[in-house]
Amino acid sequence: QPQARSNSTSTREISSQNRSETERYLLTSTMKQFEILWKLAMQDALKFLAELGWSKDINVCEWQGIQCIGDAVSAINLDARGITATIPSEFGQLISLTSLILSNNMFGGAVPAEVARLPLLQSINLNQNAFVGALPSFQSTMTSIELQSNRFSGTIPDDYFAALSNLVLFDVSGNNLSGTIPSSISSATSLSTLDLSSNSFVGTMPPGLGALKYLQYLYISSNRFVGTIPRSFASVDSSLVQVWMQQNDLSGTIPATFAEMKYLDDFYVDGNLFTGTIPADLCRPTLNAEFFQDVYSGNLQDNGTLPPKTGTNYWCERIACPADTYSTEGVMPCQPCENGTTTPFIGQHLECYTTNQDEIIRKLYESTQGDKWSRGDTWFYKDFDTCEFTGIRCNKAGHIVSIELPTMNLRGTIPYELGFLDHLATLDLSDNYLTGFIPATLANPPLKKLSLGGNELQGPIPPAVCIMPVNGNGADGSSDCDAIACAAGTYSVTGTGLTDSECIPCAADTSGIVGRQQCLNQYGQEMSAPASQSSSSLSGGAIFGIIIAVIAGVVILLALVAYLRKKKGKVAERSGGLKEDSFSVEDTTALRQSHGRYSDNPEFCDVPVLEFPKLNTPETPNVI
């Protein structure tokens, strides 16, 4: 009995101890949560959080904007509270947090990696703030990622979506993001909404995008996407309801299968480089109806619908204006291009392209800071005709057939209008400082030679340009973009492949620039082309280095000759002088043989200065 009582007492003591430890844990946890959240309150100089009851005297689970499960903080919702702060990295210790909403405030800084790694986090909404840095990488638990209208930059990593099979909503619109849509997007099999609009994304639409069977809302407008719409994307069993592709560089034609997508309500493709016509079966009254009811509400009938129209053209123009017409937004009301202008594209914005070659050349001059060119003095000078401008060559009919402006300090972008020079066969803008993208309109003229290497042009190259028969492209029956410019991350001495040299990988270069003639090393410095490439195609940097070496060698030889002459003069003085004929020109032969070569020309120091070192190798002085 006594032993039994003793055991019973011991059991009660252990139970009491466990309860005490649990209480202490909960107390410690609550205090810890308070300390973590208070780090945010301390940044709130305007005391907006204090107005929400964020006080040391109140349990955190009773603060406005805080939700708890038991005593653990599970959700934070501080939408539109006027808070100016950064997210404390300590938020990453709120291990029970499943939802974080900080939208419509003035938060800044980077999103702490500790927060992105929260093990139970499912949704985050940071819309309308000033967050910066790379996109945070989240855990596989995420179902909703909303980062709209911030200042995130960089690219979306290739494997970003690999573990996000539960993701339903992904919105990064209105940031400074670039690069391509990663192929891992096909792993986000639950995705319903994808919004990449208003960034600087490039590249083509990955075929895996069309395999997302739950995707309903796709917004990729206002980027620099190129290429065609994948056929797999416009499938009859698609769930797509809204597709916004306007204001990109997409090309080709609109797949007729879009007309078979039974859920499609909104479809915008204006401001691209699409040709042909809108499929007639797609031109139906219900498509884009909401937009036109909002825009033309003053013209609505009593039943709230637009006045009836006959024919399919009217409904087609609600999708995109036809070729040789334009409007403010590329959709109805459309008007014909003015005389002397044209556009082969549907959905043309603002104005058509001029076909006047003088105006096109003027556009080139203005787009590339022509007033700062070198060797461009004849451009728009007095009575010079366009065909007399430096670098311009015309045929007998006065049509421009060649534009060659290498190493002339062109800065800016290549205007789209160049693609409307119907007789242009040669275009050389190499070795300048051009930025931006290669216009897809360059696929229009009958170009045979295209040189764009040695600039700062961004890739990728438009697919329509990649199949052009220029620089030997397609001679073997297949086309390669390298014939236009070496792809980003590669280089050659000419900036192109297939002809003089091939494009070589450059692992350290992540700039996205195409047509590089030199590789960037890990420090961002340019490296010369390898010796395996033709010495006759030396890069500008190599040529410049050779010239410097020659000049240095000549200077050393001069100093040596001067020293020997001075020394001989001193010897002559010590020996009482020399006779006038005691040292002849012929006597210098042994000196030249023993001390190296030097020029007999007394003015050989005037080594010509290389004005454009990338292309021209100056003649070296005559040497013995």
Coordinates of C-alpha atoms in Angstrom, one line a residue:
Q1 CA 0.0 0.0 0.0
P2 CA 2.6 2.6 0.9
Q3 CA 4.5 1.7 -2.2
A4 CA 1.3 2.1 -4.2
R5 CA 0.7 5.5 -2.7
S6 CA 4.2 6.4 -3.5
N7 CA 3.9 5.4 -7.2
S8 CA 0.6 7.3 -7.4
T9 CA 2.2 10.4 -6.0
S10 CA 5.1 10.1 -8.5
T11 CA 2.6 9.8 -11.4
R12 CA 0.8 12.9 -10.3
E13 CA 4.1 14.8 -10.0
I14 CA 5.1 13.8 -13.6
S15 CA 1.7 14.8 -14.9
S16 CA 2.0 18.1 -13.2
Q17 CA 5.5 18.5 -14.5
N18 CA 4.3 17.8 -18.1
R19 CA 1.5 20.3 -17.8
S20 CA 3.9 22.9 -16.4
E21 CA 6.3 22.3 -19.3
T22 CA 3.5 22.6 -21.8
E23 CA 2.3 25.8 -20.2
R24 CA 5.8 27.2 -20.2
Y25 CA 6.2 26.2 -23.9
L26 CA 3.0 28.0 -24.8
L27 CA 3.9 31.0 -22.7
T28 CA 7.4 31.1 -24.3
S29 CA 5.8 30.6 -27.7
T30 CA 3.4 33.5 -27.1
M31 CA 6.1 35.8 -25.9
K32 CA 8.3 34.9 -28.8
Q33 CA 5.5 35.6 -31.3
F34 CA 4.9 39.0 -29.5
E35 CA 8.6 39.8 -29.9
I36 CA 8.6 38.9 -33.5
L37 CA 5.5 40.9 -34.4
W38 CA 6.7 43.8 -32.3
K39 CA 9.7 44.2 -34.6
L40 CA 7.3 45.2 -37.3
A41 CA 5.4 47.5 -34.9
M42 CA 8.6 49.3 -34.0
Q43 CA 9.1 50.3 -37.7
D44 CA 5.7 51.8 -37.9
A45 CA 6.5 55.5 -37.3
L46 CA 3.0 56.7 -37.9
K47 CA 1.6 54.3 -35.4
F48 CA -1.0 52.7 -37.7
L49 CA -0.5 49.4 -36.1
A50 CA -1.2 50.9 -32.6
E51 CA -4.6 52.0 -34.0
L52 CA -5.2 48.3 -34.7
G53 CA -4.7 47.4 -31.1
W54 CA -1.1 46.3 -31.4
S55 CA -0.1 46.8 -27.8
K56 CA 2.2 45.1 -25.3
D57 CA -0.8 44.8 -23.0
I58 CA -2.9 42.8 -25.4
N59 CA -2.4 39.2 -26.5
V60 CA -1.1 39.1 -30.1
C61 CA -4.0 36.8 -31.1
E62 CA -6.4 39.7 -30.2
W63 CA -4.5 42.2 -32.4
Q64 CA -6.4 43.3 -35.6
G65 CA -5.0 41.7 -38.6
I66 CA -3.7 38.6 -36.7
Q67 CA -5.4 35.2 -36.7
C68 CA -4.4 32.4 -34.5
I69 CA -5.1 28.7 -34.2
G70 CA -4.9 28.0 -30.5
D71 CA -2.1 30.3 -29.4
A72 CA -0.1 30.1 -32.6
V73 CA -0.2 32.9 -35.2
S74 CA -1.6 31.3 -38.4
A75 CA -2.4 34.4 -40.6
I76 CA -1.5 38.0 -40.9
N77 CA -3.6 40.4 -43.0
L78 CA -2.5 44.0 -43.0
D79 CA -3.9 45.1 -46.4
A80 CA -4.0 48.8 -47.0
R81 CA -2.9 50.0 -43.6
G82 CA -0.5 52.7 -44.7
I83 CA 2.5 50.9 -43.2
T84 CA 6.1 51.8 -44.2
A85 CA 8.5 49.1 -43.2
T86 CA 10.4 46.0 -44.2
I87 CA 9.5 42.4 -43.4
P88 CA 11.5 41.4 -40.4
S89 CA 13.5 38.2 -41.1
E90 CA 12.2 37.0 -37.7
F91 CA 8.9 36.4 -39.4
G92 CA 10.5 33.2 -40.6
Q93 CA 10.1 31.9 -37.1
L94 CA 6.3 32.0 -37.2
I95 CA 6.3 28.4 -38.2
S96 CA 2.5 28.1 -38.0
L97 CA 1.9 30.9 -40.5
T98 CA -0.2 29.8 -43.5
S99 CA -1.2 33.2 -45.0
L100 CA 0.7 36.5 -45.2
I101 CA -1.1 39.6 -46.7
L102 CA 0.7 42.9 -46.8
S103 CA -0.7 44.3 -50.0
N104 CA -1.3 48.0 -50.7
N105 CA 1.2 49.4 -48.3
M106 CA 4.7 50.9 -48.6
F107 CA 6.8 47.9 -47.7
G108 CA 10.3 47.8 -49.2
G109 CA 13.5 45.9 -49.2
A110 CA 13.8 42.2 -50.1
V111 CA 11.5 39.4 -49.0
P112 CA 13.5 37.5 -46.4
A113 CA 14.4 33.9 -47.5
E114 CA 13.4 32.8 -44.0
V115 CA 9.8 33.9 -44.8
A116 CA 9.7 32.2 -48.2
R117 CA 10.8 29.0 -46.5
L118 CA 8.1 28.9 -43.9
P119 CA 7.0 25.2 -43.8
L120 CA 3.2 25.8 -43.7
L121 CA 2.9 28.9 -45.8
Q122 CA 0.2 28.5 -48.5
S123 CA -0.5 32.0 -49.7
I124 CA 1.3 35.3 -49.8
N125 CA 0.0 38.7 -51.2
L126 CA 2.5 41.5 -51.4
N127 CA 0.8 43.4 -54.2
Q128 CA 1.3 47.2 -54.6
N129 CA 4.4 47.8 -52.5
A130 CA 8.1 48.5 -53.2
F131 CA 9.8 45.2 -52.7
V132 CA 13.0 44.7 -54.6
G133 CA 15.5 42.0 -55.4
A134 CA 15.0 38.6 -56.9
L135 CA 11.8 36.6 -56.8
P136 CA 11.6 34.7 -53.5
S137 CA 11.6 30.9 -53.9
F138 CA 8.8 29.3 -52.0
Q139 CA 8.0 25.9 -50.6
S140 CA 5.9 23.3 -52.3
T141 CA 3.0 24.1 -49.9
M142 CA 2.2 27.3 -51.9
T143 CA -1.2 27.7 -53.6
S144 CA -1.2 31.5 -54.2
I145 CA 1.7 33.8 -54.9
E146 CA 0.8 37.5 -55.6
L147 CA 3.7 39.9 -56.0
Q148 CA 2.1 42.4 -58.4
S149 CA 3.3 46.0 -58.8
N150 CA 6.6 45.9 -57.0
R151 CA 10.2 46.3 -58.1
F152 CA 11.3 42.7 -58.3
S153 CA 14.0 42.1 -60.9
G154 CA 16.1 39.4 -62.5
T155 CA 14.8 36.2 -64.0
I156 CA 12.6 33.3 -62.9
P157 CA 14.9 30.4 -62.2
D158 CA 14.6 27.4 -64.5
D159 CA 13.5 25.1 -61.7
Y160 CA 11.2 27.7 -60.1
F161 CA 7.9 25.8 -60.6
A162 CA 9.4 22.3 -60.3
A163 CA 7.9 21.7 -56.8
L164 CA 4.9 24.0 -57.0
S165 CA 2.3 21.4 -58.2
N166 CA -0.2 22.9 -55.7
L167 CA 0.1 26.4 -57.1
V168 CA -3.2 27.9 -58.3
L169 CA -2.4 31.6 -58.7
F170 CA 0.9 33.2 -59.8
D171 CA 0.9 37.0 -60.3
V172 CA 4.1 38.9 -60.8
S173 CA 2.7 41.6 -63.2
G174 CA 4.1 45.1 -63.1
N175 CA 7.7 44.4 -62.0
N176 CA 11.1 44.6 -63.6
L177 CA 11.5 40.9 -64.4
S178 CA 13.2 39.6 -67.5
G179 CA 14.3 36.4 -69.1
T180 CA 12.1 33.6 -70.4
I181 CA 9.2 31.6 -69.1
P182 CA 10.9 28.5 -67.5
S183 CA 10.0 25.1 -68.9
S184 CA 9.3 24.0 -65.4
I185 CA 6.0 25.9 -65.7
S186 CA 4.5 22.6 -66.9
S187 CA 5.1 21.2 -63.4
A188 CA 2.5 23.7 -62.0
T189 CA -0.3 21.4 -62.9
S190 CA -2.9 23.0 -60.6
L191 CA -2.3 26.5 -62.1
S192 CA -5.5 28.4 -62.8
T193 CA -4.2 32.0 -63.2
L194 CA -0.8 33.1 -64.6
D195 CA -0.1 36.8 -64.8
L196 CA 3.3 37.9 -66.2
S197 CA 2.1 41.1 -67.8
S198 CA 4.0 44.5 -67.8
N199 CA 7.5 43.1 -67.4
S200 CA 10.5 42.6 -69.8
F201 CA 10.1 38.9 -70.4
V202 CA 11.4 37.6 -73.7
G203 CA 11.6 34.4 -75.7
T204 CA 8.9 32.1 -77.0
M205 CA 5.9 30.6 -75.3
P206 CA 6.9 27.2 -74.0
P207 CA 4.7 24.3 -75.3
G208 CA 4.3 23.1 -71.7
L209 CA 2.1 26.1 -71.1
G210 CA -0.6 24.6 -73.3
A211 CA -0.5 21.4 -71.2
L212 CA -1.9 23.1 -68.1
K213 CA -5.4 21.8 -68.3
Y214 CA -6.7 23.9 -65.4
L215 CA -5.3 27.2 -66.7
Q216 CA -8.2 29.7 -67.1
Y217 CA -6.6 33.1 -67.0
L218 CA -3.4 33.9 -69.0
Y219 CA -2.0 37.4 -69.0
I220 CA 1.3 37.9 -70.8
S221 CA 0.7 41.4 -72.3
S222 CA 3.3 44.2 -72.5
N223 CA 6.4 42.1 -72.7
R224 CA 8.8 41.2 -75.5
F225 CA 7.7 37.6 -76.3
V226 CA 8.5 36.5 -79.8
G227 CA 7.6 33.6 -82.0
T228 CA 4.3 32.0 -82.8
I229 CA 1.4 30.7 -80.7
P230 CA 2.1 27.0 -80.1
R231 CA -0.6 24.8 -81.7
S232 CA -0.9 22.8 -78.5
F233 CA -1.9 26.0 -76.7
A234 CA -5.2 26.5 -78.6
S235 CA -6.8 23.1 -78.1
V236 CA -10.5 22.3 -78.2
D237 CA -10.5 21.0 -74.6
S238 CA -8.8 24.1 -73.2
S239 CA -10.2 25.7 -70.0
L240 CA -9.0 29.2 -71.0
V241 CA -11.5 32.0 -70.3
Q242 CA -9.2 35.1 -70.7
V243 CA -6.1 35.4 -72.9
W244 CA -4.3 38.7 -73.0
M245 CA -1.3 38.7 -75.4
Q246 CA -1.4 42.3 -76.6
Q247 CA 1.8 44.4 -77.0
N248 CA 4.5 41.8 -77.6
D249 CA 6.4 40.8 -80.7
L250 CA 4.5 37.6 -81.4
S251 CA 4.2 36.7 -85.0
G252 CA 2.7 34.2 -87.4
T253 CA -1.1 33.8 -87.7
I254 CA -3.9 33.2 -85.2
P255 CA -4.6 29.5 -84.9
A256 CA -8.1 28.7 -86.1
T257 CA -8.6 26.3 -83.2
F258 CA -9.1 29.3 -80.9
A259 CA -12.6 29.4 -82.3
E260 CA -13.2 26.0 -80.8
M261 CA -12.4 27.0 -77.3
K262 CA -15.8 27.0 -75.7
Y263 CA -15.0 28.9 -72.5
L264 CA -13.0 31.7 -74.2
D265 CA -14.6 35.2 -73.4
D266 CA -11.6 37.6 -73.7
F267 CA -9.0 37.4 -76.4
Y268 CA -6.6 40.3 -77.2
V269 CA -3.7 40.0 -79.6
D270 CA -3.3 43.6 -80.8
G271 CA 0.1 45.3 -80.8
N272 CA 2.0 42.3 -82.1
L273 CA 3.3 41.2 -85.5
F274 CA 0.6 38.8 -86.4
T275 CA -0.3 38.6 -90.1
G276 CA -3.2 37.2 -92.0
T277 CA -6.8 37.5 -90.7
I278 CA -8.7 36.7 -87.5
P279 CA -10.4 33.2 -88.0
A280 CA -14.0 34.0 -89.0
D281 CA -15.5 31.5 -86.5
L282 CA -13.7 33.4 -83.7
C283 CA -15.4 36.7 -84.6
R284 CA -18.5 36.3 -82.5
P285 CA -20.5 38.9 -80.5
T286 CA -19.7 37.4 -77.1
L287 CA -15.9 37.7 -77.4
N288 CA -14.4 40.8 -75.7
A289 CA -18.0 42.0 -75.1
E290 CA -17.3 43.2 -71.6
F291 CA -14.5 45.5 -72.7
F292 CA -16.6 47.1 -75.5
Q293 CA -19.6 47.6 -73.2
D294 CA -17.3 49.5 -70.8
V295 CA -15.5 51.5 -73.5
Y296 CA -18.6 52.3 -75.6
S297 CA -21.2 52.5 -72.8
G298 CA -22.6 55.7 -74.3
N299 CA -23.7 53.8 -77.4
L300 CA -25.5 51.0 -75.5
Q301 CA -29.0 50.2 -76.3
D302 CA -31.8 50.0 -73.7
N303 CA -31.1 46.4 -73.1
G304 CA -27.4 47.1 -72.4
T305 CA -26.0 45.7 -75.6
L306 CA -24.1 47.4 -78.5
P307 CA -26.2 48.4 -81.5
P308 CA -26.5 45.4 -83.9
K309 CA -24.0 45.1 -86.7
T310 CA -23.9 42.9 -89.8
G311 CA -21.1 40.9 -91.2
T312 CA -18.1 39.3 -89.4
N313 CA -15.7 42.2 -90.0
Y314 CA -17.2 44.2 -87.2
W315 CA -16.8 41.4 -84.7
C316 CA -13.3 40.6 -85.9
E317 CA -12.3 44.2 -85.4
R318 CA -13.2 43.8 -81.7
I319 CA -10.3 41.4 -81.6
A320 CA -7.8 43.3 -83.8
C321 CA -7.8 45.8 -86.6
P322 CA -7.1 44.2 -90.0
A323 CA -3.9 44.8 -92.0
D324 CA -3.4 48.3 -93.5
T325 CA -5.6 49.8 -90.7
Y326 CA -4.9 51.0 -87.2
S327 CA -6.4 52.5 -84.1
T328 CA -5.3 53.9 -80.7
E329 CA -5.5 50.4 -79.1
G330 CA -5.4 48.2 -82.1
V331 CA -9.1 47.3 -81.9
M332 CA -12.2 48.9 -83.2
P333 CA -12.9 51.6 -84.3
C334 CA -10.2 51.0 -87.0
Q335 CA -9.2 53.4 -89.8
P336 CA -7.2 52.9 -93.0
C337 CA -3.5 53.7 -93.1
E338 CA -2.8 57.2 -94.5
N339 CA -1.2 57.6 -98.0
G340 CA 2.5 56.6 -98.0
T341 CA 2.1 54.3 -95.0
T342 CA 1.3 50.7 -94.5
T343 CA 1.2 47.8 -92.0
P344 CA 1.1 44.1 -92.8
F345 CA 0.2 43.4 -89.2
I346 CA -3.2 43.0 -87.6
G347 CA -4.0 45.0 -84.5
Q348 CA -1.7 48.0 -85.4
H349 CA -1.4 50.6 -82.7
L350 CA -1.4 54.4 -83.1
E351 CA 0.0 54.7 -86.6
C352 CA 1.1 52.8 -89.7
Y353 CA 4.7 52.5 -90.9
T354 CA 6.0 54.9 -93.5
T355 CA 7.1 53.5 -96.9
N356 CA 9.0 56.6 -97.9
Q357 CA 12.7 55.6 -97.8
D358 CA 13.8 59.2 -97.0
E359 CA 11.6 59.2 -93.9
I360 CA 12.8 55.7 -92.9
I361 CA 16.4 56.9 -93.1
R362 CA 15.5 59.9 -91.0
K363 CA 14.0 57.5 -88.5
L364 CA 17.2 55.5 -88.4
Y365 CA 19.3 58.7 -87.9
E366 CA 17.1 59.9 -85.0
S367 CA 16.8 56.5 -83.4
T368 CA 20.6 56.0 -83.2
Q369 CA 21.7 59.6 -82.2
G370 CA 22.9 60.5 -85.7
D371 CA 24.2 63.8 -84.5
K372 CA 26.9 61.9 -82.5
W373 CA 28.0 59.5 -85.3
S374 CA 31.5 59.5 -86.6
R375 CA 32.0 59.7 -90.4
G376 CA 28.3 60.7 -90.8
D377 CA 28.8 64.3 -92.0
T378 CA 27.0 63.9 -95.3
W379 CA 23.8 62.8 -93.6
F380 CA 21.2 65.5 -94.0
Y381 CA 23.8 68.1 -94.9
K382 CA 22.8 70.8 -97.3
D383 CA 21.9 69.4 -100.7
F384 CA 23.1 65.8 -100.2
D385 CA 20.7 63.3 -101.6
T386 CA 19.8 60.2 -99.4
C387 CA 21.7 58.0 -101.9
E388 CA 24.8 60.1 -101.3
F389 CA 24.8 59.7 -97.5
T390 CA 27.8 57.9 -96.1
G391 CA 27.2 54.1 -96.0
I392 CA 24.1 54.3 -98.3
R393 CA 24.1 52.7 -101.7
C394 CA 21.2 52.8 -104.1
N395 CA 20.4 51.1 -107.4
K396 CA 19.8 52.9 -110.7
A397 CA 16.2 53.4 -109.8
G398 CA 17.1 55.2 -106.6
H399 CA 16.0 52.5 -104.2
I400 CA 18.3 51.8 -101.2
V401 CA 19.9 48.4 -101.6
S402 CA 22.7 48.7 -99.0
I403 CA 23.2 50.4 -95.6
E404 CA 26.7 49.9 -94.1
L405 CA 27.4 51.9 -90.9
P406 CA 29.9 49.8 -88.9
T407 CA 31.9 51.4 -86.1
M408 CA 30.2 54.7 -86.5
N409 CA 29.1 55.2 -82.8
L410 CA 25.5 54.4 -83.4
R411 CA 23.6 54.4 -80.1
G412 CA 20.0 53.6 -79.5
T413 CA 17.7 51.1 -81.0
I414 CA 17.1 49.7 -84.5
P415 CA 13.9 51.1 -85.8
Y416 CA 11.2 48.8 -87.1
E417 CA 10.8 50.9 -90.2
L418 CA 14.0 49.5 -91.7
G419 CA 12.0 46.4 -92.5
F420 CA 10.0 48.4 -95.0
L421 CA 12.9 49.2 -97.3
D422 CA 11.7 46.8 -100.0
H423 CA 15.0 46.6 -101.9
L424 CA 17.4 46.4 -99.0
A425 CA 19.9 43.6 -99.6
T426 CA 22.7 44.5 -97.2
L427 CA 22.5 45.9 -93.7
D428 CA 25.7 46.3 -91.6
L429 CA 25.3 48.0 -88.2
S430 CA 28.1 46.0 -86.5
D431 CA 30.5 47.2 -83.9
N432 CA 28.4 50.0 -82.5
Y433 CA 26.5 50.5 -79.2
L434 CA 23.0 49.5 -80.3
T435 CA 20.7 48.3 -77.6
G436 CA 17.2 46.9 -77.5
F437 CA 16.0 44.0 -79.7
I438 CA 16.4 42.9 -83.3
P439 CA 13.2 43.9 -85.1
A440 CA 11.1 41.1 -86.5
T441 CA 10.4 43.4 -89.5
L442 CA 13.9 42.7 -90.8
A443 CA 12.4 39.5 -92.1
N444 CA 10.5 41.6 -94.7
P445 CA 13.2 43.0 -97.1
P446 CA 15.3 40.7 -99.4
L447 CA 18.4 40.8 -97.2
K448 CA 21.4 38.7 -98.3
K449 CA 23.9 40.1 -95.8
L450 CA 23.1 41.1 -92.2
S451 CA 25.8 42.2 -89.7
L452 CA 24.7 43.2 -86.2
G453 CA 27.5 41.7 -84.1
G454 CA 29.5 43.8 -81.6
N455 CA 26.5 45.6 -80.2
E456 CA 24.5 45.3 -77.0
L457 CA 21.4 43.8 -78.6
Q458 CA 19.2 41.6 -76.4
G459 CA 18.0 38.2 -77.4
P460 CA 16.3 36.1 -78.4
I461 CA 16.3 36.6 -82.2
P462 CA 12.8 36.6 -83.7
P463 CA 12.1 33.2 -85.3
A464 CA 11.0 34.9 -88.6
V465 CA 14.4 36.5 -88.8
C466 CA 16.2 33.2 -88.0
I467 CA 14.9 31.6 -91.2
M468 CA 16.1 34.4 -93.5
P469 CA 18.5 33.4 -96.3
V470 CA 21.2 35.7 -95.1
N471 CA 24.9 35.1 -94.4
G472 CA 24.7 31.6 -95.9
N473 CA 21.8 30.7 -93.7
G474 CA 19.8 27.7 -95.0
A475 CA 22.4 26.8 -97.6
D476 CA 22.5 23.2 -96.3
G477 CA 18.7 23.0 -96.1
S478 CA 18.4 24.0 -92.4
S479 CA 18.3 27.4 -90.8
D480 CA 20.1 28.6 -87.7
C481 CA 19.7 31.8 -85.6
D482 CA 23.5 31.8 -85.2
A483 CA 23.7 33.0 -88.9
I484 CA 22.1 36.2 -87.7
A485 CA 23.9 36.6 -84.4
C486 CA 25.5 34.3 -81.8
A487 CA 23.0 33.4 -79.2
A488 CA 23.2 34.9 -75.7
G489 CA 26.0 33.1 -73.7
T490 CA 28.0 32.5 -76.9
Y491 CA 30.4 34.5 -79.0
S492 CA 32.6 34.5 -82.1
V493 CA 35.1 36.9 -83.7
T494 CA 32.4 38.2 -86.0
G495 CA 29.4 37.9 -83.7
T496 CA 27.8 35.4 -86.0
G497 CA 28.2 31.7 -86.8
L498 CA 28.0 29.4 -89.8
T499 CA 30.3 31.6 -92.0
D500 CA 33.7 32.8 -90.8
S501 CA 33.5 31.1 -87.4
E502 CA 31.2 29.2 -85.1
C503 CA 29.7 30.5 -81.9
I504 CA 31.5 29.3 -78.8
P505 CA 29.9 28.9 -75.4
C506 CA 30.7 31.5 -72.8
A507 CA 29.7 30.1 -69.4
A508 CA 30.2 33.3 -67.4
D509 CA 28.1 35.5 -69.6
T510 CA 24.5 35.9 -68.4
S511 CA 23.8 39.3 -69.9
G512 CA 21.3 38.0 -72.5
I513 CA 23.2 39.9 -75.2
V514 CA 23.4 38.3 -78.7
G515 CA 26.1 38.8 -81.3
R516 CA 29.0 39.0 -78.9
Q517 CA 32.5 39.2 -80.4
Q518 CA 34.2 38.7 -77.1
C519 CA 33.3 36.6 -74.1
L520 CA 32.8 38.0 -70.6
N521 CA 34.8 36.3 -67.9
Q522 CA 33.6 35.8 -64.3
Y523 CA 34.5 39.4 -63.5
G524 CA 32.4 40.8 -66.3
Q525 CA 35.5 41.6 -68.4
E526 CA 35.8 40.9 -72.1
M527 CA 38.1 38.1 -73.2
S528 CA 39.6 37.7 -76.7
A529 CA 38.5 35.1 -79.1
P530 CA 40.5 31.8 -78.8
A531 CA 43.5 31.1 -81.0
S532 CA 41.6 28.3 -82.7
Q533 CA 39.6 30.8 -84.7
S534 CA 41.0 32.3 -87.8
S535 CA 43.8 34.8 -87.3
S536 CA 42.5 36.7 -90.3
S537 CA 39.3 37.4 -88.3
L538 CA 41.0 38.9 -85.3
S539 CA 38.7 40.7 -82.9
G540 CA 39.0 44.4 -82.4
G541 CA 40.6 43.9 -79.0
A542 CA 43.3 41.6 -80.4
I543 CA 44.1 44.0 -83.2
F544 CA 44.4 46.9 -80.8
G545 CA 46.7 44.8 -78.6
I546 CA 49.0 44.0 -81.5
I547 CA 49.3 47.6 -82.5
I548 CA 50.1 48.6 -78.9
A549 CA 52.8 45.9 -78.8
V550 CA 54.3 47.1 -82.1
I551 CA 54.4 50.7 -81.0
A552 CA 56.0 49.7 -77.7
G553 CA 58.6 47.7 -79.5
V554 CA 59.4 50.6 -81.8
V555 CA 59.8 53.0 -78.9
I556 CA 62.2 50.6 -77.1
L557 CA 64.3 50.3 -80.3
L558 CA 64.5 54.0 -80.7
A559 CA 65.6 54.4 -77.1
L560 CA 68.3 51.7 -77.6
V561 CA 69.6 53.4 -80.8
A562 CA 69.7 56.8 -79.1
Y563 CA 71.6 55.2 -76.2
L564 CA 74.2 53.6 -78.5
R565 CA 74.7 56.8 -80.4
K566 CA 75.2 58.8 -77.3
K567 CA 77.6 56.2 -75.9
K568 CA 79.6 56.2 -79.2
G569 CA 79.7 60.0 -79.0
K570 CA 81.2 59.9 -75.5
V571 CA 83.8 57.3 -76.7
A572 CA 84.7 59.7 -79.5
E573 CA 85.1 62.6 -77.1
R574 CA 87.4 60.5 -74.9
S575 CA 89.5 59.4 -77.9
G576 CA 89.9 62.9 -79.2
G577 CA 87.0 62.9 -81.7
L578 CA 86.3 60.8 -84.8
K579 CA 86.7 61.6 -88.4
E580 CA 83.7 62.5 -90.3
D581 CA 83.7 59.3 -92.4
S582 CA 84.7 57.0 -89.5
F583 CA 81.1 55.9 -88.9
S584 CA 79.0 55.3 -92.1
V585 CA 75.5 54.1 -92.6
E586 CA 76.9 50.8 -93.8
D587 CA 78.5 50.3 -90.4
T588 CA 75.1 50.0 -88.7
T589 CA 74.4 46.6 -90.3
A590 CA 76.1 44.7 -87.5
L591 CA 74.4 47.0 -85.0
R592 CA 71.0 46.1 -86.4
Q593 CA 71.8 42.4 -86.4
S594 CA 72.9 42.4 -82.8
H595 CA 70.4 44.7 -81.3
G596 CA 67.2 44.1 -83.3
R597 CA 65.4 45.9 -86.1
Y598 CA 64.7 49.6 -86.4
S599 CA 63.6 51.8 -89.2
D600 CA 65.9 54.0 -91.3
N601 CA 63.0 56.4 -91.7
P602 CA 63.7 59.4 -89.4
E603 CA 59.9 60.0 -89.1
F604 CA 58.9 56.4 -88.4
C605 CA 57.7 57.4 -84.9
D606 CA 54.6 58.8 -86.6
V607 CA 52.7 55.5 -86.2
P608 CA 49.2 55.9 -87.5
V609 CA 46.5 55.9 -84.8
L610 CA 43.8 53.3 -85.3
E611 CA 40.5 55.2 -85.5
F612 CA 38.3 52.1 -85.6
P613 CA 40.4 49.3 -84.1
K614 CA 37.7 46.6 -84.4
L615 CA 37.8 46.4 -88.2
N616 CA 40.9 48.1 -89.7
T617 CA 44.4 46.9 -89.2
P618 CA 46.8 49.8 -90.0
E619 CA 50.0 49.2 -92.0
T620 CA 53.0 49.1 -89.8
P621 CA 56.1 51.3 -90.7
N622 CA 58.7 49.9 -93.0
V623 CA 61.3 48.1 -90.9
I624 CA 64.7 46.6 -91.8

